Coordinates of C-alpha atoms in Angstrom, one line a residue:
M1318 CA -8.9 -57.3 5.3
R1319 CA -6.9 -55.0 7.2
Q1320 CA -4.1 -57.7 7.7
S1321 CA -3.9 -58.1 3.9
V1322 CA -3.7 -54.2 3.4
V1323 CA -0.9 -54.3 5.7
V1324 CA 0.9 -57.0 3.9
V1325 CA 0.7 -55.3 0.7
A1326 CA 1.9 -52.0 2.1
G1327 CA 4.7 -53.7 3.6
E1328 CA 5.6 -55.3 0.6
R1329 CA 5.6 -52.0 -1.4
E1330 CA 7.9 -50.3 1.1
S1331 CA 10.3 -53.5 0.8
V1332 CA 10.1 -53.2 -3.2
V1333 CA 11.3 -49.4 -3.2
R1334 CA 13.8 -49.8 -0.7
G1335 CA 15.3 -53.0 -2.7
V1336 CA 15.2 -50.6 -5.8
R1337 CA 16.9 -47.8 -3.7
W1338 CA 19.7 -50.1 -2.2
R1339 CA 20.1 -51.8 -5.7
W1340 CA 20.7 -48.4 -7.2
R1341 CA 23.3 -47.5 -4.3
W1342 CA 25.1 -50.6 -5.0
R1343 CA 25.4 -50.3 -8.4
W1344 CA 26.7 -46.7 -8.5
P1345 CA 28.0 -46.2 -5.1
G1346 CA 29.9 -43.2 -5.8
R1347 CA 26.9 -41.4 -7.7
A1348 CA 24.6 -42.2 -4.9
R1349 CA 27.3 -40.5 -2.0
V1350 CA 27.6 -37.7 -4.4
L1351 CA 23.9 -37.4 -5.0
S1352 CA 23.3 -37.8 -1.1
G1353 CA 25.8 -35.3 0.1
T1354 CA 24.4 -33.0 -2.6
L1355 CA 20.6 -33.2 -1.5
T1356 CA 21.7 -32.9 2.5
G1357 CA 23.8 -29.7 1.5
L1358 CA 20.9 -28.3 -0.4
A1359 CA 18.6 -29.1 2.3
A1360 CA 20.8 -27.8 4.9
L1361 CA 21.1 -24.4 3.1
L1362 CA 17.3 -24.1 2.5
V1363 CA 16.6 -24.5 6.0
L1364 CA 19.6 -22.1 7.4
A1365 CA 18.1 -19.7 4.6
A1366 CA 14.7 -19.8 6.0
L1367 CA 16.0 -19.5 9.6
V1368 CA 17.8 -16.5 9.2
M1369 CA 16.1 -14.7 6.2
P1370 CA 15.8 -10.9 6.9
D1371 CA 12.3 -8.9 6.6
S1372 CA 13.0 -6.3 4.7
V1373 CA 14.8 -6.1 1.5
D1374 CA 17.3 -3.5 2.3
R1375 CA 19.0 -6.0 4.9
L1376 CA 19.3 -8.8 2.0
G1377 CA 23.0 -9.7 1.6
P1378 CA 25.6 -12.3 1.9
A1379 CA 26.2 -11.3 5.6
A1380 CA 22.5 -11.7 6.7
F1381 CA 22.9 -15.5 6.1
V1382 CA 26.2 -16.2 7.6
R1383 CA 24.7 -16.5 11.0
I1384 CA 24.1 -19.1 13.7
P1385 CA 20.6 -19.8 14.2
A1386 CA 19.4 -20.7 17.7
E1387 CA 16.3 -22.7 16.4
A1388 CA 18.6 -25.0 14.5
V1389 CA 21.0 -26.0 17.4
V1390 CA 17.7 -26.7 19.7
G1391 CA 16.2 -28.6 17.0
A1392 CA 19.2 -30.7 16.5
V1393 CA 19.2 -31.5 20.2
V1394 CA 15.3 -32.3 20.5
L1395 CA 14.2 -33.9 17.3
P1396 CA 16.9 -36.7 17.2
A1397 CA 15.9 -38.0 20.6
L1398 CA 12.3 -38.8 19.8
P1399 CA 11.2 -42.2 18.7
R1400 CA 11.1 -42.6 14.8
R1401 CA 7.5 -42.0 13.9
P1402 CA 7.2 -38.9 16.3
R1403 CA 10.3 -37.7 15.0
V1404 CA 9.3 -37.5 11.6
A1405 CA 5.9 -36.0 12.3
V1406 CA 7.6 -33.4 14.4
A1407 CA 10.1 -32.5 12.0
A1408 CA 7.8 -32.4 8.9
G1409 CA 5.6 -29.9 11.3
C1410 CA 8.5 -27.8 12.4
G1411 CA 9.4 -27.7 8.5
V1412 CA 5.8 -26.6 7.5
L1413 CA 5.9 -24.2 10.3
L1414 CA 9.0 -22.6 9.1
A1415 CA 7.7 -22.6 5.8
A1416 CA 4.8 -20.4 6.9
L1417 CA 7.1 -18.0 8.8
T1418 CA 9.0 -17.8 5.5
V1419 CA 6.1 -17.0 3.5
L1420 CA 4.9 -14.3 6.2
N1421 CA 8.4 -12.9 6.1
A1422 CA 8.5 -12.5 2.3
L1423 CA 5.1 -10.7 2.4
D1424 CA 6.7 -8.2 5.3
M1425 CA 9.4 -7.8 2.6
G1426 CA 7.2 -6.9 0.0
F1427 CA 4.8 -4.8 1.9
R1428 CA 7.8 -2.8 3.5
Q1429 CA 8.9 -2.1 0.1
Y1430 CA 5.8 -1.4 -1.4
L1431 CA 3.5 0.0 1.8
G1432 CA 6.2 0.9 4.3
R1433 CA 4.5 -1.6 6.8
T1434 CA 4.6 -5.1 7.7
F1435 CA 1.9 -7.5 6.7
D1436 CA -1.0 -8.0 8.9
V1437 CA -2.1 -11.7 9.1
V1438 CA -5.6 -10.9 10.1
L1439 CA -6.4 -8.1 7.8
D1440 CA -4.2 -7.9 4.8
W1441 CA -5.4 -11.1 2.9
S1442 CA -7.8 -9.2 1.1
L1443 CA -5.3 -6.8 -0.4
L1444 CA -3.7 -9.7 -2.5
G1445 CA -6.5 -9.7 -4.4
D1446 CA -6.1 -5.8 -5.3
A1447 CA -2.6 -6.8 -6.1
E1448 CA -3.5 -9.4 -8.6
S1449 CA -5.9 -6.9 -9.9
Y1450 CA -3.0 -4.4 -10.3
L1451 CA -1.1 -6.9 -12.2
E1452 CA -3.7 -7.5 -14.5
D1453 CA -4.4 -3.8 -15.4
S1454 CA -0.8 -3.0 -15.6
L1455 CA 0.8 -6.0 -17.1
G1456 CA -2.1 -7.8 -18.8
S1457 CA -4.1 -10.6 -18.0
A1458 CA -1.9 -13.4 -19.4
T1459 CA 1.2 -12.1 -17.7
A1460 CA -0.8 -11.6 -14.2
L1461 CA -2.4 -15.0 -14.4
A1462 CA 1.3 -16.5 -14.9
V1463 CA 2.7 -14.3 -12.1
V1464 CA 0.0 -15.5 -9.8
A1465 CA 0.2 -19.4 -10.9
G1466 CA 4.2 -19.1 -10.0
A1467 CA 3.5 -17.6 -7.0
V1468 CA 1.2 -20.1 -5.8
A1469 CA 3.4 -23.0 -7.2
L1470 CA 6.3 -21.5 -5.3
V1471 CA 4.8 -21.5 -2.1
L1472 CA 3.4 -25.0 -2.1
L1473 CA 7.0 -26.1 -3.5
L1474 CA 8.6 -24.3 -0.5
F1475 CA 6.1 -26.1 2.1
V1476 CA 7.1 -29.4 0.6
L1477 CA 10.7 -28.9 0.2
L1478 CA 11.4 -27.4 3.9
A1479 CA 9.3 -30.0 5.2
L1480 CA 11.2 -33.1 3.5
S1481 CA 14.5 -30.8 4.3
V1482 CA 13.7 -30.8 8.0
V1483 CA 13.1 -34.6 8.0
R1484 CA 16.0 -35.5 6.0
L1485 CA 18.5 -33.4 8.3
T1486 CA 17.1 -35.0 11.5
E1487 CA 17.1 -38.5 10.2
L1488 CA 20.8 -37.9 9.5
L1489 CA 21.3 -36.7 12.9
A1490 CA 19.4 -39.7 14.2
R1491 CA 21.8 -41.9 12.5
H1492 CA 24.7 -40.5 13.2
P1493 CA 24.3 -39.7 17.3
G1494 CA 27.9 -39.1 18.4
T1495 CA 28.9 -36.9 15.4
A1496 CA 25.4 -35.3 15.8
R1497 CA 26.2 -34.6 19.6
R1498 CA 29.4 -33.3 18.8
S1499 CA 28.4 -30.7 16.0
T1500 CA 25.4 -29.8 17.8
L1501 CA 27.7 -28.8 21.0
T1502 CA 30.1 -27.0 19.1
A1503 CA 27.7 -24.7 17.4
A1504 CA 25.7 -24.1 20.6
V1505 CA 29.2 -22.9 22.4
A1506 CA 29.8 -20.6 19.2
W1507 CA 26.4 -19.5 19.5
V1508 CA 26.8 -18.4 23.0
A1509 CA 30.4 -17.0 22.6
C1510 CA 29.1 -14.8 19.6
A1511 CA 26.0 -13.8 21.4
S1512 CA 28.0 -12.9 24.8
L1513 CA 30.5 -10.9 22.9
G1514 CA 28.1 -9.1 20.6
L1515 CA 30.1 -10.3 17.4
A1516 CA 28.4 -8.4 14.5
P1517 CA 30.6 -8.5 11.0
A1518 CA 29.1 -6.0 8.8
A1519 CA 26.4 -4.9 11.4
V1520 CA 24.8 -8.4 11.2
P1521 CA 24.9 -10.4 14.8
L1522 CA 26.3 -13.8 14.1
A1523 CA 23.9 -15.3 16.8
S1524 CA 20.7 -15.3 15.4
H1525 CA 17.3 -16.3 16.6
R1526 CA 15.4 -14.6 13.8
T1527 CA 12.8 -17.3 13.7
V1528 CA 11.6 -17.3 17.2
T1529 CA 11.6 -13.3 17.2
A1530 CA 9.3 -13.7 13.8
L1531 CA 6.9 -16.1 15.3
R1532 CA 6.6 -13.9 18.6
G1533 CA 6.1 -10.5 16.4
Q1534 CA 3.3 -12.3 14.4
V1535 CA 1.7 -13.4 17.9
H1536 CA 2.2 -9.8 19.1
R1537 CA 0.6 -8.3 15.6
V1538 CA -2.5 -10.5 15.8
S1539 CA -3.1 -9.5 19.6
D1540 CA -2.6 -5.9 18.7
T1541 CA -5.0 -5.9 15.7
L1542 CA -7.6 -7.4 17.5
R1543 CA -7.4 -5.1 20.3
D1544 CA -7.0 -2.4 18.2
E1545 CA -10.4 -3.1 16.5
A1546 CA -11.9 -2.8 19.9
E1547 CA -10.5 0.3 21.0
F1548 CA -10.8 2.4 17.8
R1549 CA -14.6 1.8 17.8
K1550 CA -14.7 3.7 21.1
V1551 CA -12.4 6.7 19.1
A1552 CA -15.0 6.5 16.4
R1553 CA -18.0 7.2 18.3
V1554 CA -16.2 10.5 19.8
D1555 CA -17.0 13.2 17.3
A1556 CA -16.9 17.0 17.8
F1557 CA -19.4 17.7 14.7
G1558 CA -21.0 14.9 14.8
N1559 CA -24.3 16.4 16.3
T1560 CA -23.5 19.9 14.6
P1561 CA -26.7 21.0 13.0
G1562 CA -26.6 21.9 9.5
D1563 CA -26.6 25.8 9.9
R1564 CA -23.5 25.8 11.9
L1565 CA -21.3 23.9 9.3
V1566 CA -19.0 25.9 7.0
P1567 CA -21.1 28.9 7.2
E1568 CA -18.1 31.0 5.8
L1569 CA -18.3 28.9 2.4
R1570 CA -22.0 29.5 1.6
G1571 CA -22.5 29.8 -2.2
K1572 CA -18.9 28.8 -3.0
D1573 CA -17.8 26.0 -5.4
V1574 CA -15.7 23.7 -3.0
I1575 CA -13.5 21.1 -4.6
F1576 CA -11.3 18.5 -2.9
T1577 CA -8.9 16.8 -5.0
F1578 CA -6.5 14.1 -4.3
V1579 CA -3.6 13.5 -6.5
E1580 CA -2.6 9.9 -6.1
S1581 CA 0.9 9.2 -5.1
Y1582 CA 1.5 13.0 -4.7
G1583 CA 4.1 12.7 -1.9
R1584 CA 6.8 14.7 -0.2
S1585 CA 9.5 13.0 -2.1
A1586 CA 8.2 14.5 -5.4
I1587 CA 9.2 17.9 -3.9
E1588 CA 12.2 17.4 -2.0
D1589 CA 13.9 14.2 -3.6
P1590 CA 17.3 15.3 -5.4
V1591 CA 16.2 13.1 -8.6
M1592 CA 12.5 14.1 -9.0
A1593 CA 12.0 17.4 -7.2
P1594 CA 13.7 19.8 -9.7
G1595 CA 11.0 19.0 -12.5
V1596 CA 8.5 18.7 -10.1
D1597 CA 9.6 22.3 -8.1
R1598 CA 9.9 24.0 -11.6
M1599 CA 6.5 23.0 -12.5
L1600 CA 4.8 24.1 -9.0
D1601 CA 6.6 27.4 -9.2
A1602 CA 5.5 28.1 -12.7
R1603 CA 1.7 26.9 -12.0
T1604 CA 1.8 29.2 -8.9
K1605 CA 2.7 32.2 -11.2
A1606 CA 0.2 31.1 -13.8
L1607 CA -2.5 30.9 -11.1
A1608 CA -1.5 34.3 -9.7
R1609 CA -1.9 35.9 -13.0
A1610 CA -5.5 34.5 -13.4
G1611 CA -6.1 36.1 -9.8
F1612 CA -5.6 32.8 -7.8
H1613 CA -3.6 32.4 -4.6
A1614 CA -2.3 29.5 -2.9
R1615 CA -1.2 28.4 0.3
S1616 CA 0.4 25.1 1.0
G1617 CA 1.6 22.9 3.8
W1618 CA 2.2 19.2 4.7
L1619 CA -0.1 16.4 6.0
T1620 CA 1.4 13.0 7.3
S1621 CA -0.7 10.1 5.8
A1622 CA -2.1 7.3 7.5
T1623 CA -1.0 4.8 4.6
Y1624 CA 2.0 4.8 2.4
G1625 CA 2.7 3.1 -1.2
G1626 CA -0.8 2.2 -1.8
S1627 CA -4.3 1.6 0.0
S1628 CA -5.3 5.0 -1.2
W1629 CA -8.5 4.9 0.2
L1630 CA -7.3 5.0 3.4
G1631 CA -5.6 8.3 3.0
H1632 CA -8.9 9.5 1.5
S1633 CA -11.0 8.2 4.5
T1634 CA -8.6 9.7 7.0
T1635 CA -8.8 13.2 5.6
M1636 CA -12.4 13.1 5.3
S1637 CA -13.4 11.5 8.8
G1638 CA -11.1 13.1 11.0
L1639 CA -9.9 9.5 12.4
W1640 CA -6.4 7.9 11.7
I1641 CA -7.6 5.2 9.4
S1642 CA -4.5 2.9 8.9
N1643 CA -5.5 -0.5 8.2
Q1644 CA -8.7 -2.1 6.6
Q1645 CA -10.3 -2.8 9.7
R1646 CA -10.7 0.6 10.5
Y1647 CA -11.7 1.5 7.1
R1648 CA -14.7 -1.0 7.2
T1649 CA -15.5 0.6 10.8
V1650 CA -15.9 3.8 9.6
M1651 CA -17.7 3.3 6.5
A1652 CA -20.2 1.5 8.5
S1653 CA -20.7 4.3 10.9
D1654 CA -22.6 7.6 11.1
R1655 CA -19.3 9.4 11.4
L1656 CA -19.4 12.9 9.8
S1657 CA -17.4 13.3 6.7
L1658 CA -16.2 16.4 5.6
T1659 CA -18.2 15.8 2.3
E1660 CA -21.1 15.1 4.1
A1661 CA -20.9 18.3 6.1
F1662 CA -21.4 20.0 3.1
R1663 CA -24.8 18.1 2.3
R1664 CA -26.0 18.0 5.8
T1665 CA -25.8 22.0 5.4
G1666 CA -28.8 21.7 2.8
A1667 CA -27.0 24.6 0.9
F1668 CA -24.6 22.4 -1.1
E1669 CA -25.1 20.0 -4.0
T1670 CA -22.4 17.1 -3.7
V1671 CA -20.9 14.9 -6.3
G1672 CA -17.9 12.7 -7.0
V1673 CA -15.7 12.1 -9.9
M1674 CA -14.0 8.7 -9.3
P1675 CA -12.2 7.5 -12.5
G1676 CA -10.6 4.9 -10.8
V1677 CA -14.0 3.3 -9.3
Q1678 CA -14.8 0.2 -11.8
K1679 CA -17.2 -1.4 -9.4
G1680 CA -19.9 -0.8 -6.9
W1681 CA -18.9 1.9 -4.5
P1682 CA -21.4 1.7 -1.4
E1683 CA -19.0 4.1 0.4
Q1684 CA -20.9 6.9 -1.3
K1685 CA -23.6 6.7 1.3
W1686 CA -21.0 7.4 3.9
Y1687 CA -19.0 10.4 1.7
G1688 CA -22.7 12.2 1.4
L1689 CA -22.3 12.4 -2.3
D1690 CA -25.7 12.9 -4.4
K1691 CA -24.0 11.9 -7.5
V1692 CA -21.1 9.9 -8.4
Y1693 CA -19.1 9.7 -11.9
D1694 CA -17.2 6.5 -11.9
A1695 CA -15.1 5.1 -14.6
F1696 CA -17.9 4.2 -17.0
R1697 CA -20.2 7.2 -16.5
L1698 CA -17.5 9.7 -18.1
G1699 CA -17.7 8.8 -21.7
Y1700 CA -14.2 7.7 -22.1
R1701 CA -13.1 6.0 -25.4
G1702 CA -9.5 6.1 -25.3
P1703 CA -7.1 3.6 -24.0
K1704 CA -6.2 2.9 -20.3
F1705 CA -3.2 4.2 -19.3
S1706 CA -1.7 1.2 -17.4
W1707 CA -4.0 1.1 -14.2
S1708 CA -5.3 4.5 -14.5
T1709 CA -8.6 4.3 -16.8
M1710 CA -8.1 7.6 -18.3
P1711 CA -5.9 10.6 -18.2
D1712 CA -6.4 13.0 -15.6
Q1713 CA -6.9 15.9 -18.1
Y1714 CA -9.9 14.1 -19.7
A1715 CA -11.5 13.5 -16.1
L1716 CA -11.3 17.1 -15.3
Q1717 CA -12.9 18.4 -18.9
Q1718 CA -15.7 15.6 -18.0
Y1719 CA -16.2 17.3 -14.8
Q1720 CA -16.2 20.6 -16.2
E1721 CA -18.8 19.8 -18.9
R1722 CA -21.3 17.4 -16.4
V1723 CA -21.0 19.1 -13.4
H1724 CA -18.8 22.6 -12.7
G1725 CA -20.1 24.2 -16.1
K1726 CA -23.6 23.7 -15.1
R1727 CA -25.1 26.2 -12.4
P1728 CA -26.3 24.1 -9.3
A1729 CA -30.0 24.5 -8.0
A1730 CA -31.0 28.1 -7.1
G1731 CA -29.3 29.4 -3.8
K1732 CA -26.9 26.5 -3.8
G1733 CA -23.4 26.1 -3.6
R1734 CA -21.6 22.9 -4.6
M1735 CA -19.1 20.7 -3.2
S1736 CA -17.2 18.2 -5.4
L1737 CA -14.7 15.3 -4.5
L1738 CA -12.2 14.4 -7.1
I1739 CA -9.8 11.6 -7.4
L1740 CA -7.0 11.9 -10.1
T1741 CA -5.5 8.5 -11.1
S1742 CA -2.8 9.3 -13.7
S1743 CA 0.0 9.3 -11.2
H1744 CA -0.8 5.9 -10.0
Q1745 CA 1.9 3.1 -10.2
P1746 CA 3.7 1.9 -12.4
W1747 CA 3.8 5.3 -14.3
A1748 CA 3.9 3.8 -17.4
P1749 CA 2.8 5.1 -20.0
V1750 CA 2.3 8.8 -18.5
P1751 CA 0.0 11.0 -20.7
R1752 CA 0.9 14.3 -21.7
M1753 CA -1.1 17.5 -21.8
V1754 CA -3.1 18.4 -25.1
D1755 CA -5.3 21.2 -26.2
W1756 CA -8.0 21.4 -24.1
D1757 CA -10.6 21.7 -27.2
R1758 CA -9.3 18.7 -28.7
L1759 CA -10.0 15.9 -25.9
G1760 CA -13.1 14.7 -27.5
D1761 CA -14.1 11.3 -26.4
G1762 CA -10.3 10.3 -25.5
S1763 CA -9.5 9.0 -28.5
A1764 CA -6.9 11.4 -29.4
F1765 CA -4.8 9.6 -26.4
K1766 CA -4.6 6.2 -28.4
A1767 CA -1.1 7.3 -30.3
M1768 CA 0.1 8.7 -27.0
E1769 CA -0.5 5.4 -25.4
A1770 CA 0.8 3.4 -27.7
A1771 CA 4.1 5.2 -28.0
G1772 CA 4.8 5.4 -24.1
D1773 CA 6.5 3.3 -21.9
K1774 CA 5.5 -0.1 -21.3
A1775 CA 4.5 -0.7 -17.8
A1776 CA 6.7 -4.0 -18.0
D1777 CA 9.8 -2.3 -19.0
V1778 CA 9.3 0.4 -16.1
I1779 CA 8.0 -1.6 -13.1
A1780 CA 11.1 -3.2 -11.8
D1781 CA 13.3 -0.6 -12.9
T1782 CA 14.0 1.8 -9.9
A1783 CA 15.8 4.7 -11.9
R1784 CA 13.2 4.7 -14.7
S1785 CA 10.3 4.2 -12.1
R1786 CA 11.4 7.6 -9.8
A1787 CA 11.8 9.7 -13.4
A1788 CA 8.5 8.4 -14.2
Y1789 CA 6.8 9.1 -11.2
G1790 CA 8.1 12.5 -11.2
R1791 CA 6.8 13.2 -14.9
S1792 CA 3.5 11.8 -13.8
V1793 CA 3.1 14.3 -10.8
Q1794 CA 4.0 17.1 -13.1
Y1795 CA 1.2 15.9 -15.3
S1796 CA -1.6 15.6 -12.9
V1797 CA -0.9 18.9 -10.9
T1798 CA -0.4 20.6 -14.5
A1799 CA -3.7 19.4 -15.6
L1800 CA -5.6 20.5 -12.3
T1801 CA -4.2 23.7 -12.2
E1802 CA -4.4 24.6 -16.0
W1803 CA -8.2 23.4 -15.7
L1804 CA -8.8 25.8 -12.6
Q1805 CA -6.8 28.8 -14.7
R1806 CA -9.1 28.1 -17.5
Y1807 CA -12.4 27.3 -15.6
G1808 CA -12.3 28.4 -12.0
T1809 CA -14.3 31.3 -10.5
K1810 CA -14.5 34.0 -7.9
D1811 CA -16.3 31.4 -5.9
T1812 CA -13.8 28.5 -6.6
V1813 CA -12.1 27.3 -3.7
L1814 CA -9.8 24.2 -4.5
V1815 CA -8.2 22.1 -2.0
F1816 CA -5.8 19.5 -3.3
L1817 CA -3.3 17.0 -1.6
G1818 CA -1.4 13.8 -2.0
D1819 CA -3.0 10.7 -0.5
H1820 CA 0.3 9.1 0.3
Q1821 CA 4.0 8.8 -0.9
P1822 CA 5.2 6.6 -3.7
I1823 CA 6.2 3.0 -2.9
A1824 CA 9.6 2.8 -1.0
R1825 CA 11.5 1.9 -4.3
V1826 CA 10.9 5.3 -5.8
S1827 CA 10.7 7.5 -2.5
G1828 CA 13.4 5.7 -0.4
N1829 CA 13.5 2.9 2.3
H1830 CA 13.3 5.5 4.8
A1831 CA 11.1 8.5 3.5
S1832 CA 8.4 10.1 5.4
R1833 CA 4.7 9.6 5.1
D1834 CA 4.2 13.2 4.5
V1835 CA 2.1 14.5 1.5
P1836 CA 1.5 18.2 0.2
V1837 CA -1.7 19.9 0.6
S1838 CA -2.5 23.0 -1.0
L1839 CA -5.6 25.7 -0.9
V1840 CA -5.9 27.6 -3.8
A1841 CA -9.1 30.8 -4.3
K1842 CA -9.4 33.9 -5.4
D1843 CA -11.4 35.6 -2.5
P1844 CA -8.5 37.0 -0.1
K1845 CA -11.0 36.3 2.8
L1846 CA -10.8 32.8 2.3
L1847 CA -7.1 32.6 2.6
D1848 CA -7.4 34.9 5.7
R1849 CA -9.2 32.6 7.5
I1850 CA -6.3 29.8 7.0
A1851 CA -3.4 32.6 8.0
G1852 CA -3.0 31.0 11.5
W1853 CA -2.3 27.8 9.8
H1854 CA 1.3 29.3 9.0
W1855 CA 1.3 27.5 5.5
T1856 CA 3.5 28.7 2.6
D1857 CA 2.6 31.0 0.2
G1858 CA 2.2 29.1 -3.3
L1859 CA 2.0 25.5 -4.4
R1860 CA 5.1 24.4 -3.1
P1861 CA 5.1 24.0 0.8
A1862 CA 8.6 25.2 2.4
H1863 CA 10.4 22.3 4.1
D1864 CA 9.8 23.7 7.4
A1865 CA 6.1 24.3 6.8
P1866 CA 3.6 23.0 9.5
V1867 CA 3.0 19.4 9.4
W1868 CA -0.1 17.7 10.7
K1869 CA -1.2 14.5 10.7
M1870 CA -3.9 14.0 8.1
S1871 CA -6.9 13.1 10.6
A1872 CA -6.6 16.6 12.0
F1873 CA -7.5 18.3 8.7
R1874 CA -11.4 17.7 8.7
D1875 CA -11.7 19.5 12.2
R1876 CA -9.1 22.3 11.3
F1877 CA -11.1 23.0 7.9
L1878 CA -14.7 23.0 9.7
T1879 CA -13.3 25.5 12.2
A1880 CA -11.5 27.8 9.9
Y1881 CA -14.6 28.2 8.2
G1882 CA -17.1 28.8 10.9
S1883 CA -18.3 25.5 11.8
T1884 CA -19.1 25.0 15.6
P1885 CA -19.1 21.9 17.7
G1886 CA -22.6 20.6 18.3
P1887 CA -23.8 18.9 21.6
K1888 CA -22.0 15.8 22.8
R1889 CA -23.9 12.4 22.4
N1890 CA -25.2 11.1 25.6

């Protein structure tokens, strides 16, 4: 039976070869052109994969006109192997090159959107979030088409690179003399270029990009695994972890304290020459309007632990006093008993704690770690209007619902209130951007239907840098205006508002080399509360000066607790 199978397989291979050779014999010119074209395309594909840069701003013709050392080594080693091992090893090299190319493309995307490289250990879960973002922004059908296209493209890349490396290797093996001369010439050219440091257009001609990328991936995996162990030790050290409730924020007892994160509200909104003029005018106007209502503000800068996205890392960094820069750190903290800033208020027993999270559309187990007695998510705010792309509802509506459901009601006798609000209207893709309406006409949100229908479409803005930057600036103006108008309208002598950005917008909007800084402001009527942070040297008003102090976001928790009378508890054994 086995012998029969071998015979049949041999017969099939003979038939295929016969057809192929008859075609070449009948149309030799076409066969040579087709063969040469396929070989040329294979060489171009392999070359592009070997020298492909890892960031969008380095893309350009000069990046691909290079001599890859990996190709020279492969041209020496692979043709020297016996045929069957040669084909297997060549195909394996093609698959490895395809995998590195995919990771390289992910690095490019993550640099463009999140300001960092892709973490092969931690970041796969974010691809699901990216799919959800596309679905919310562009619709289910478009998102499905994009995902399906991406999967098909990745599979095709693996197949084509494996076949290309095999084809080039077999060509070299069939022409050993020519292969040796060409390889020697390429090797000499590579050594000469490397020795002389030749780099026209600031791109070295001698490349070892693939080896560098592979080594970088190995180091990143090692660093990620080591970081997890080290961070667990750091997270266990908490100056306020054992502080009794009666020694936490005593200077804020009886106050109405509100922490608000404004999505993607970054330093670029205030200092970028395109977006800043409108945002700065708004901040100055809102500062004056609040002053007329008796409120005063001071503002500074915080350096966020994230960039372009992953807002929950910025939220948890601010609240935990730890630098939570990746998903593993986030999971570690959420599973720990680390004291959050919001939990500190709950621990006193003197505050009710509530969260308003219009962006939460599924279970949110983090509520326990945050120490929130009650959370209003996207489904508990009574909204009947349209979504504004990713944002489930306009910030003005969310704030009005906060007023009606929480802030407008008195807390239990003798208690203050601590609230955590996450505003979402300035979330990318910033289309359509809502506009302010009369507060008394908000109703159930149906009034926004015509506004949403007439606004920009996400698909028209998401890939257009100029339109994205303009729309981002408008969205920040809207969110901060909504928040400060709410404060002007409903704030009291006991209201203390802290609002800040969670991260900068994506690099396409903020620039490839933008900082990670975000504005932070503290607003109150009681001058004593502002006097307690006089030592922070923040700028008066809602617009922090360019040279205002910059802290790491992880420093805010302890500085805030200390400023308002908290004292560290006994150390844990």
